[in-house]
XYZ file of C-alpha atoms in Angstrom:
562
model
C 0.223 0.010 0.272
C 3.000 2.288 0.870
C 4.297 1.772 -2.786
C 0.992 2.254 -4.279
C 0.172 5.366 -2.268
C 3.357 7.133 -3.704
C 2.255 5.920 -7.416
C -0.809 7.473 -6.780
C 0.833 10.698 -5.153
C 2.636 11.039 -8.538
C -0.469 10.620 -10.183
C -2.215 13.383 -8.474
C 0.586 15.656 -9.107
C 0.602 15.157 -12.836
C -3.268 15.456 -12.866
C -2.858 18.698 -10.826
C -0.221 20.178 -13.329
C -2.761 19.563 -16.375
C -5.333 21.654 -14.314
C -3.179 24.386 -13.290
C -0.144 24.450 -15.346
C 1.321 27.750 -13.844
C 0.794 27.107 -10.181
C -0.541 23.558 -9.190
C -1.021 23.155 -5.650
C 1.137 20.340 -3.539
C -0.085 16.728 -4.111
C -1.274 15.627 -0.992
C -3.964 12.686 0.375
C -6.055 12.991 3.516
C -8.049 10.253 5.349
C -11.763 10.710 4.397
C -13.770 11.849 7.624
C -15.933 8.771 7.263
C -14.288 5.437 6.108
C -17.128 4.420 4.137
C -16.141 7.380 1.810
C -12.905 5.607 0.633
C -9.496 5.091 1.409
C -8.124 8.628 0.240
C -9.347 12.020 0.046
C -8.211 15.003 -2.273
C -9.272 18.514 -1.472
C -7.424 20.246 -4.001
C -10.686 21.164 -6.168
C -11.615 23.613 -3.528
C -8.357 25.298 -2.833
C -7.910 25.628 -6.732
C -11.109 27.059 -7.197
C -10.326 30.241 -5.477
C -7.008 30.452 -7.306
C -8.991 29.601 -10.922
C -12.222 31.394 -10.234
C -13.880 28.193 -11.114
C -16.792 26.033 -9.546
C -15.206 23.506 -7.660
C -17.559 20.596 -8.424
C -16.525 21.246 -11.578
C -13.031 21.362 -11.259
C -13.390 18.250 -9.126
C -14.919 16.552 -12.160
C -11.857 17.604 -14.625
C -9.501 16.389 -11.671
C -11.184 12.748 -11.911
C -10.845 12.550 -15.443
C -7.364 13.591 -15.388
C -6.736 10.949 -12.659
C -8.481 8.165 -14.309
C -5.984 8.731 -17.373
C -3.133 7.736 -15.082
C -1.699 4.304 -15.260
C -1.243 4.225 -11.682
C -5.102 4.981 -10.834
C -5.977 2.403 -13.237
C -3.416 -0.281 -11.449
C -4.702 0.746 -7.778
C -7.810 2.325 -7.678
C -11.240 0.664 -7.542
C -13.283 3.892 -7.913
C -13.339 7.428 -7.667
C -16.324 9.643 -6.412
C -17.155 13.397 -5.889
C -18.490 14.367 -2.694
C -19.871 17.541 -0.912
C -18.563 20.848 -2.272
C -15.828 19.056 -4.393
C -14.169 16.411 -2.365
C -12.521 13.592 -4.259
C -12.378 10.083 -2.571
C -10.450 7.260 -3.993
C -11.446 3.735 -3.073
C -8.497 1.594 -3.547
C -8.145 -2.324 -4.704
C -7.888 -4.846 -2.150
C -4.455 -5.507 -3.908
C -3.243 -2.009 -3.131
C -3.961 -2.592 0.695
C -2.567 -6.183 0.558
C 0.827 -5.153 -0.852
C 1.954 -4.014 2.498
C 2.588 -7.177 3.657
C 5.047 -8.020 0.979
C 6.736 -4.601 1.621
C 7.080 -5.458 5.531
C 8.441 -8.859 4.670
C 10.767 -7.532 2.095
C 12.337 -4.604 4.455
C 12.020 -6.652 7.553
C 13.540 -4.730 10.522
C 14.488 -1.924 8.189
C 10.561 -1.207 7.600
C 9.836 2.255 8.270
C 13.195 3.282 8.465
C 14.785 5.902 6.132
C 18.119 6.360 4.109
C 20.906 8.189 5.625
C 20.056 11.867 5.512
C 23.520 13.229 6.279
C 22.182 15.031 9.337
C 23.891 14.692 13.047
C 22.083 14.829 15.956
C 23.077 15.318 19.562
C 20.495 13.963 22.284
C 21.919 14.864 25.898
C 19.772 13.184 28.391
C 19.813 11.833 32.076
C 22.871 14.192 33.066
C 22.483 13.337 36.762
C 24.862 14.815 39.426
C 27.092 12.025 40.749
C 25.750 12.627 44.103
C 23.316 9.563 44.501
C 21.309 7.023 42.660
C 19.377 7.711 39.629
C 16.032 8.529 40.680
C 12.439 8.029 38.897
C 12.780 11.340 37.070
C 16.108 10.055 35.682
C 14.260 7.058 34.488
C 11.738 9.035 32.646
C 14.575 10.991 30.859
C 16.260 7.871 30.226
C 13.169 6.218 28.625
C 12.358 9.676 26.693
C 16.061 10.230 25.495
C 16.586 6.818 24.498
C 13.194 6.472 22.247
C 13.850 9.980 20.719
C 17.287 8.793 19.816
C 16.034 5.705 18.052
C 13.426 7.715 16.572
C 15.705 10.063 15.107
C 17.925 7.390 14.001
C 15.027 5.678 12.145
C 14.692 8.872 9.920
C 18.519 8.138 8.685
C 19.979 10.591 11.137
C 23.377 10.177 12.819
C 22.667 10.514 16.343
C 24.870 10.497 19.586
C 23.673 9.834 23.095
C 25.687 11.935 25.606
C 25.444 12.242 29.310
C 26.769 15.619 30.704
C 28.270 14.759 34.371
C 27.666 17.660 36.821
C 30.811 16.756 38.543
C 31.455 20.567 39.851
C 29.905 22.921 42.104
C 28.341 22.805 45.728
C 26.615 19.573 45.578
C 29.775 17.706 45.072
C 31.264 19.584 48.087
C 28.158 18.518 49.803
C 28.805 14.776 48.825
C 32.334 14.819 50.007
C 31.522 16.308 53.525
C 28.499 13.876 54.179
C 30.999 10.968 53.344
C 33.667 12.513 55.484
C 31.118 12.712 58.370
C 30.103 9.013 57.903
C 34.017 8.197 58.037
C 34.156 10.112 61.376
C 31.216 8.065 62.624
C 28.615 10.415 62.430
C 24.938 9.305 61.242
C 21.813 11.505 60.329
C 20.399 13.295 63.381
C 23.528 13.235 65.506
C 25.504 16.398 66.731
C 27.702 17.529 64.356
C 26.151 15.896 61.210
C 26.026 18.394 58.519
C 22.602 20.147 58.032
C 22.638 19.897 54.001
C 24.254 16.224 54.107
C 23.112 13.231 52.236
C 21.153 11.127 54.300
C 20.786 7.807 52.371
C 22.597 4.550 53.162
C 24.578 4.900 50.049
C 26.789 7.253 51.426
C 27.676 4.558 54.353
C 28.649 2.399 51.546
C 30.980 5.109 50.191
C 32.536 5.680 53.401
C 33.197 1.733 53.916
C 34.989 1.619 50.383
C 36.904 4.635 51.164
C 37.984 3.102 54.397
C 38.900 0.253 52.651
C 41.148 1.715 50.242
C 39.065 0.371 47.355
C 39.595 0.946 43.654
C 36.414 1.712 41.682
C 36.102 2.008 37.851
C 33.444 4.329 36.235
C 33.088 5.015 32.339
C 36.160 6.854 31.858
C 38.322 6.312 34.913
C 39.725 4.250 37.942
C 40.268 5.998 40.916
C 41.834 4.158 44.440
C 40.654 5.708 47.976
C 43.826 6.586 50.186
C 41.748 5.938 53.195
C 42.900 9.090 54.873
C 39.559 10.571 56.741
C 41.006 13.935 56.584
C 41.886 14.194 52.911
C 38.616 15.827 51.857
C 40.118 16.237 48.085
C 40.774 12.429 47.890
C 36.967 11.637 49.507
C 35.508 13.787 46.998
C 37.357 12.217 43.867
C 36.615 8.840 45.320
C 32.780 9.576 45.996
C 32.497 11.160 42.594
C 33.995 7.891 40.841
C 32.055 5.477 42.863
C 28.820 6.925 42.232
C 29.553 7.191 38.604
C 30.284 3.534 38.621
C 26.917 2.915 40.573
C 24.990 5.076 37.895
C 26.716 3.142 35.321
C 25.104 0.154 36.902
C 21.736 1.722 36.857
C 21.979 2.387 32.993
C 23.082 -1.070 32.569
C 19.967 -2.502 34.387
C 18.035 -0.021 31.811
C 19.979 -1.351 29.071
C 21.037 1.936 28.191
C 24.380 2.816 26.549
C 25.960 6.465 25.917
C 27.990 7.160 23.073
C 29.622 9.969 25.023
C 30.359 11.279 28.650
C 30.887 14.828 29.139
C 32.243 16.592 32.327
C 31.427 19.756 33.723
C 34.618 20.323 35.423
C 36.126 20.138 31.881
C 34.837 23.247 30.594
C 36.516 24.843 33.613
C 39.953 22.962 33.147
C 40.073 23.987 29.580
C 39.385 27.631 30.109
C 36.073 27.283 28.057
C 33.875 29.061 30.935
C 36.381 32.156 31.123
C 36.236 32.464 27.382
C 32.491 32.248 27.095
C 32.442 34.915 29.746
C 35.033 37.299 27.989
C 32.906 36.797 24.632
C 29.942 38.105 26.118
C 31.969 40.986 27.872
C 33.714 41.980 24.471
C 30.234 42.017 22.724
C 29.039 44.372 25.455
C 26.374 42.366 26.495
C 27.540 42.294 30.317
C 27.436 44.981 33.000
C 28.692 45.130 36.551
C 26.107 45.961 39.316
C 26.043 45.397 43.087
C 29.442 43.913 42.968
C 28.000 41.331 40.487
C 28.513 40.430 36.866
C 25.253 40.631 34.991
C 24.231 39.422 31.167
C 21.626 41.282 29.600
C 19.379 38.194 29.019
C 16.371 40.596 28.109
C 17.774 41.393 24.690
C 16.743 37.925 23.898
C 13.345 38.023 25.469
C 14.152 36.961 29.001
C 11.858 38.623 31.541
C 15.013 39.874 33.574
C 18.599 40.217 33.413
C 20.542 37.380 34.994
C 23.724 37.352 37.441
C 26.483 35.606 35.600
C 29.119 36.068 38.680
C 27.991 36.494 42.293
C 29.696 39.205 44.464
C 31.504 36.355 46.197
C 33.022 35.369 42.988
C 31.244 32.130 42.350
C 29.743 31.643 38.998
C 25.727 31.035 38.521
C 24.821 27.463 37.267
C 23.708 28.671 33.678
C 27.355 30.051 32.761
C 28.949 26.735 32.500
C 25.985 25.447 30.491
C 26.524 28.113 28.219
C 30.059 27.009 27.811
C 29.276 23.318 27.141
C 26.797 24.361 24.663
C 29.190 26.519 22.712
C 31.158 22.912 22.727
C 28.157 21.451 21.294
C 27.916 23.905 18.633
C 31.454 23.827 17.649
C 31.344 19.987 17.274
C 29.137 20.411 14.030
C 25.951 19.031 15.121
C 23.013 20.079 12.925
C 20.565 19.902 15.933
C 21.189 19.057 19.813
C 18.317 18.197 21.898
C 18.369 18.421 25.647
C 15.852 16.013 27.584
C 15.307 17.568 31.095
C 12.976 17.974 33.856
C 10.507 20.850 33.723
C 12.220 22.292 36.543
C 14.922 23.317 34.007
C 12.400 25.435 32.286
C 13.804 28.956 33.723
C 17.301 28.004 32.488
C 16.309 27.674 28.798
C 15.919 31.459 27.798
C 19.061 32.395 29.793
C 21.239 29.542 28.302
C 19.776 30.319 24.745
C 20.683 34.270 25.532
C 24.249 33.405 26.705
C 24.829 31.559 23.435
C 23.549 34.493 21.208
C 25.946 36.772 23.230
C 28.859 34.524 22.091
C 28.951 36.248 18.580
C 29.631 32.904 16.904
C 26.699 32.700 14.531
C 25.049 29.983 16.875
C 21.282 29.672 15.535
C 18.507 31.209 17.760
C 16.581 28.664 19.374
C 19.587 26.347 19.905
C 19.389 23.992 21.697
C 16.228 22.419 21.454
C 14.377 21.154 24.866
C 12.175 18.339 25.551
C 11.037 18.856 29.150
C 9.444 16.290 31.158
C 7.101 16.556 34.171
C 7.196 14.471 37.329
C 6.664 10.779 38.149
C 4.333 9.410 40.996
C 5.030 5.846 41.914
C 1.907 3.883 43.576
C 2.569 0.438 45.036
C -0.083 -1.475 46.783
C -2.619 1.603 46.311
C -0.400 3.950 48.022
C 2.521 6.645 46.838
C 5.918 5.160 47.416
C 8.126 8.351 48.184
C 11.128 6.636 50.154
C 13.997 4.349 49.202
C 15.979 2.882 51.956
C 18.935 2.945 49.559
C 18.614 6.602 48.377
C 17.205 8.015 51.613
C 14.566 10.386 50.334
C 13.291 8.989 46.825
C 12.375 5.967 44.695
C 15.280 5.193 42.210
C 15.447 3.994 38.775
C 17.042 0.505 39.972
C 14.023 0.376 42.176
C 11.562 0.454 39.218
C 13.372 -2.009 37.408
C 13.800 -4.488 40.300
C 9.956 -4.356 41.333
C 8.724 -4.402 37.530
C 10.874 -4.941 34.697
C 12.981 -3.123 32.297
C 10.475 -3.515 29.434
C 7.720 -1.925 31.903
C 9.548 0.821 32.846
C 10.461 1.828 29.229
C 6.882 1.402 27.696
C 5.299 2.966 30.834
C 7.188 6.103 30.769
C 6.969 6.199 27.101
C 3.175 5.716 27.273
C 2.394 9.463 27.990
C 3.451 12.778 26.564
C 6.395 14.016 28.472
C 4.999 17.362 29.553
C 2.201 15.637 31.518
C 2.685 14.150 34.889
C 2.605 10.448 35.257
C 1.761 7.735 37.747
C 3.691 4.462 37.407
C 1.354 1.905 38.858
C 3.910 -1.014 40.067
C 0.960 -3.461 40.711
C -0.449 -2.663 37.015
C 3.073 -3.379 35.627
C 3.237 -6.543 36.921
C -0.104 -7.955 35.533
C 0.083 -10.670 32.884
C -3.414 -9.429 31.760
C -4.891 -7.018 28.900
C -4.940 -4.322 31.403
C -1.157 -3.893 31.357
C -0.410 -2.321 28.095
C 3.183 -3.362 27.583
C 1.711 -7.091 28.348
C -0.980 -6.423 25.842
C 1.478 -5.338 22.959
C 4.286 -8.272 23.867
C 1.500 -10.583 24.120
C 0.388 -9.959 20.684
C 3.880 -10.612 19.192
C 4.058 -13.821 21.436
C 0.400 -14.910 20.279
C 1.773 -14.821 16.739
C 5.015 -16.580 17.035
C 2.749 -19.498 18.801
C 0.767 -19.620 15.582
C 3.523 -19.350 13.269
C 5.066 -22.048 15.144
C 2.154 -24.609 14.938
C 2.027 -23.718 11.092
C 5.798 -24.409 10.680
C 5.655 -23.338 7.097
C 7.555 -21.274 4.649
C 6.609 -18.156 3.005
C 7.757 -17.312 -0.626
C 7.978 -13.974 -2.370
C 5.207 -14.709 -4.753
C 2.635 -15.512 -1.746
C -0.940 -14.794 -2.856
C -2.322 -12.289 -0.698
C -5.585 -11.914 -2.447
C -7.944 -13.963 0.101
C -7.171 -11.141 2.806
C -10.216 -9.355 2.388
C -11.963 -10.027 5.904
C -12.854 -6.627 7.727
C -10.150 -7.674 10.477
C -7.748 -8.326 7.752
C -8.533 -4.798 6.378
C -8.009 -3.087 9.470
C -4.576 -4.524 10.092
C -3.404 -3.853 6.732
C -4.152 -0.276 7.095
C -2.536 -0.202 10.793
C 0.699 -1.650 9.065
C 0.421 1.048 6.570
C 0.366 3.876 9.178
C 3.582 2.769 10.524
C 6.289 4.582 8.552
C 4.402 7.630 8.255
C 3.743 7.696 12.388
C 7.493 6.903 12.739
C 8.484 10.117 10.767
C 5.926 12.142 12.457
C 7.127 11.078 15.901
C 10.792 11.867 15.099
C 9.718 15.465 13.665
C 7.634 16.069 17.284
C 9.853 14.395 19.476
C 6.994 12.239 20.466
C 7.861 8.586 21.577
C 4.605 8.276 23.109
C 3.165 8.100 19.620
C 4.725 4.934 18.999
C 3.293 3.654 22.384
C 0.042 4.573 21.045
C 0.547 2.904 17.604
C 1.600 -0.334 19.324
C -1.560 -0.768 21.401
C -3.737 -0.006 18.373
C -1.915 -2.522 16.240
C -1.995 -4.964 19.032
C -5.905 -4.422 19.389
C -6.303 -4.795 15.632
C -4.400 -8.104 16.070
C -6.433 -9.230 18.971
C -9.718 -8.757 17.330
C -8.460 -10.616 14.434
C -7.435 -13.606 16.371
C -10.919 -13.667 18.257
C -12.787 -13.409 14.701
C -10.997 -15.619 12.494
C -9.112 -19.105 12.380
C -5.590 -18.882 10.966
C -4.498 -22.602 10.571
C -7.602 -23.439 8.053
C -7.681 -26.393 5.531
C -7.384 -24.019 2.339
C -3.788 -23.811 1.584
C -3.989 -20.525 -0.065
C -5.950 -18.739 2.428
C -3.804 -20.393 5.282
C -0.471 -19.218 3.760
C -1.951 -15.690 3.244
C -2.928 -15.284 6.594
C 0.704 -16.522 7.848
C 2.253 -13.936 5.748
C -0.428 -11.349 7.150
C 0.623 -12.582 10.605
C 4.327 -12.681 10.066
C 4.157 -8.940 8.911
C 2.417 -7.958 12.128
C 4.799 -9.580 14.240
C 7.744 -7.821 12.144
C 6.022 -4.210 13.022
C 5.399 -5.115 16.620
C 8.952 -5.973 16.905
C 10.209 -3.030 15.079
C 7.956 -0.456 17.190
C 8.900 -2.154 20.286
C 12.537 -1.902 19.360
C 12.216 1.856 18.943
C 11.052 1.896 22.699
C 13.951 -0.176 23.739
C 11.404 -2.895 24.724
C 11.604 -6.933 23.861
C 9.489 -8.656 21.595
C 9.235 -12.177 23.397
C 8.296 -14.928 21.697
C 6.338 -16.888 24.590
C 4.182 -15.446 27.143
C 1.787 -16.700 29.608
C -1.631 -14.951 30.403
C -3.261 -14.660 33.581
C -7.066 -16.348 33.233
C -9.868 -13.815 33.763
C -11.648 -14.553 36.938
C -15.132 -16.411 36.011
């Protein structure tokens, strides 16, 4: 159907050029408002009527005549009708719908994917401070960021997944002080325990490892503890390395691998922060007030100017972000996307303003932001707020351990990022149709079971003409939607569209499973249905793969209560 639709678009373009040689409108199809009206609708006659000052019904009649003369229309269209003020509705032949099965089976895992675009895209996500385990907010970032990266890759873009480590600043000092306090025998609530300290049990784990002079390995470093309780710098470096290793384990549990890790400390060490500040000064975009250095962010639409360097000499947190994004720009990416929590909303305008103030030709609106809202975790009908390991929040590893990697990835991509999400642990554990990830995966497993029972082979010339039942037509239509859905989801950075599509496709299959028998005596019909099932299985696996979710071949379903 996809190939047939493209041929019909070309035919429509030719017909429109005949009607309006000097200024033909773009050739586009729409879905008819009522499925009974046909498969494809053309509204060009009404827009042309205004341009050509003609009656739209008359133009529609001429358009139909021009279309009927096209070989593609003769090949793929069963009938054309004019409706209302000038709508042209095309009803496709069964062969046009059925062709999608062959297209899916020929493309396999590449179905829906586009060729290389030459476009380089950087997606930065998770980017947690190495001061504790990854929490559920990071889990949502991980799910969103990885799925967005896969969507962009499906469109032929060269995608780099990047993790920005905030390994400098006040929070790292707090981590070191917390670990040192534990090394000195202090506990939360005791006299002398730092007021701003981190209270989770993981701090004691770091202290014990430091005292034992352990060596820890993170993504790009190995560090050995000195064991000296008074060596605060050594404690700091060890604690950062230790927690980076722990976060690596969290990411491994999630099945996530980054292409690049970038350290905040590096933009200080290589002079990039001071260089960025100097460019803003030289451009006349800064001023001194109250012993502080300010940036005129209002020149680029911010609601007020922002402090860059406070009177005590320390920098505000958006300044190293500006230096980091200059680095992104200079690495030559065509697009940079930041997946962050909605609490970062306030930094968007000031970072973009700081980048415009660099005078480097950075495009306005660089970088793009995908902001997400909070996740509430429910278990046993009650909200879960505390993790013993973290001290004050549920961790990514908690979610994976309580449910599964697949459930976490699917659930956290099942709603638009800018909506708050309730993660129901009990629902994620159900092996029933109530659980959306099970509902989709079970469709894949069911198909695998039927194909195992059939145990036959499909050839390139399989006769697909028997696929005319209403449930078969519904499945064929859903399969044909997949490539366009992927393209639109990639353009909109909306992986929840993939989750919605998967539920629709699984629903269409389960309806088919309830309505028809597959292993029938009619060999031609049986083989055609096996081909359709194979195509559905392939697209389910492809779409699940975009979300980083597995496609199991066997699953057990809970029986509904009598």
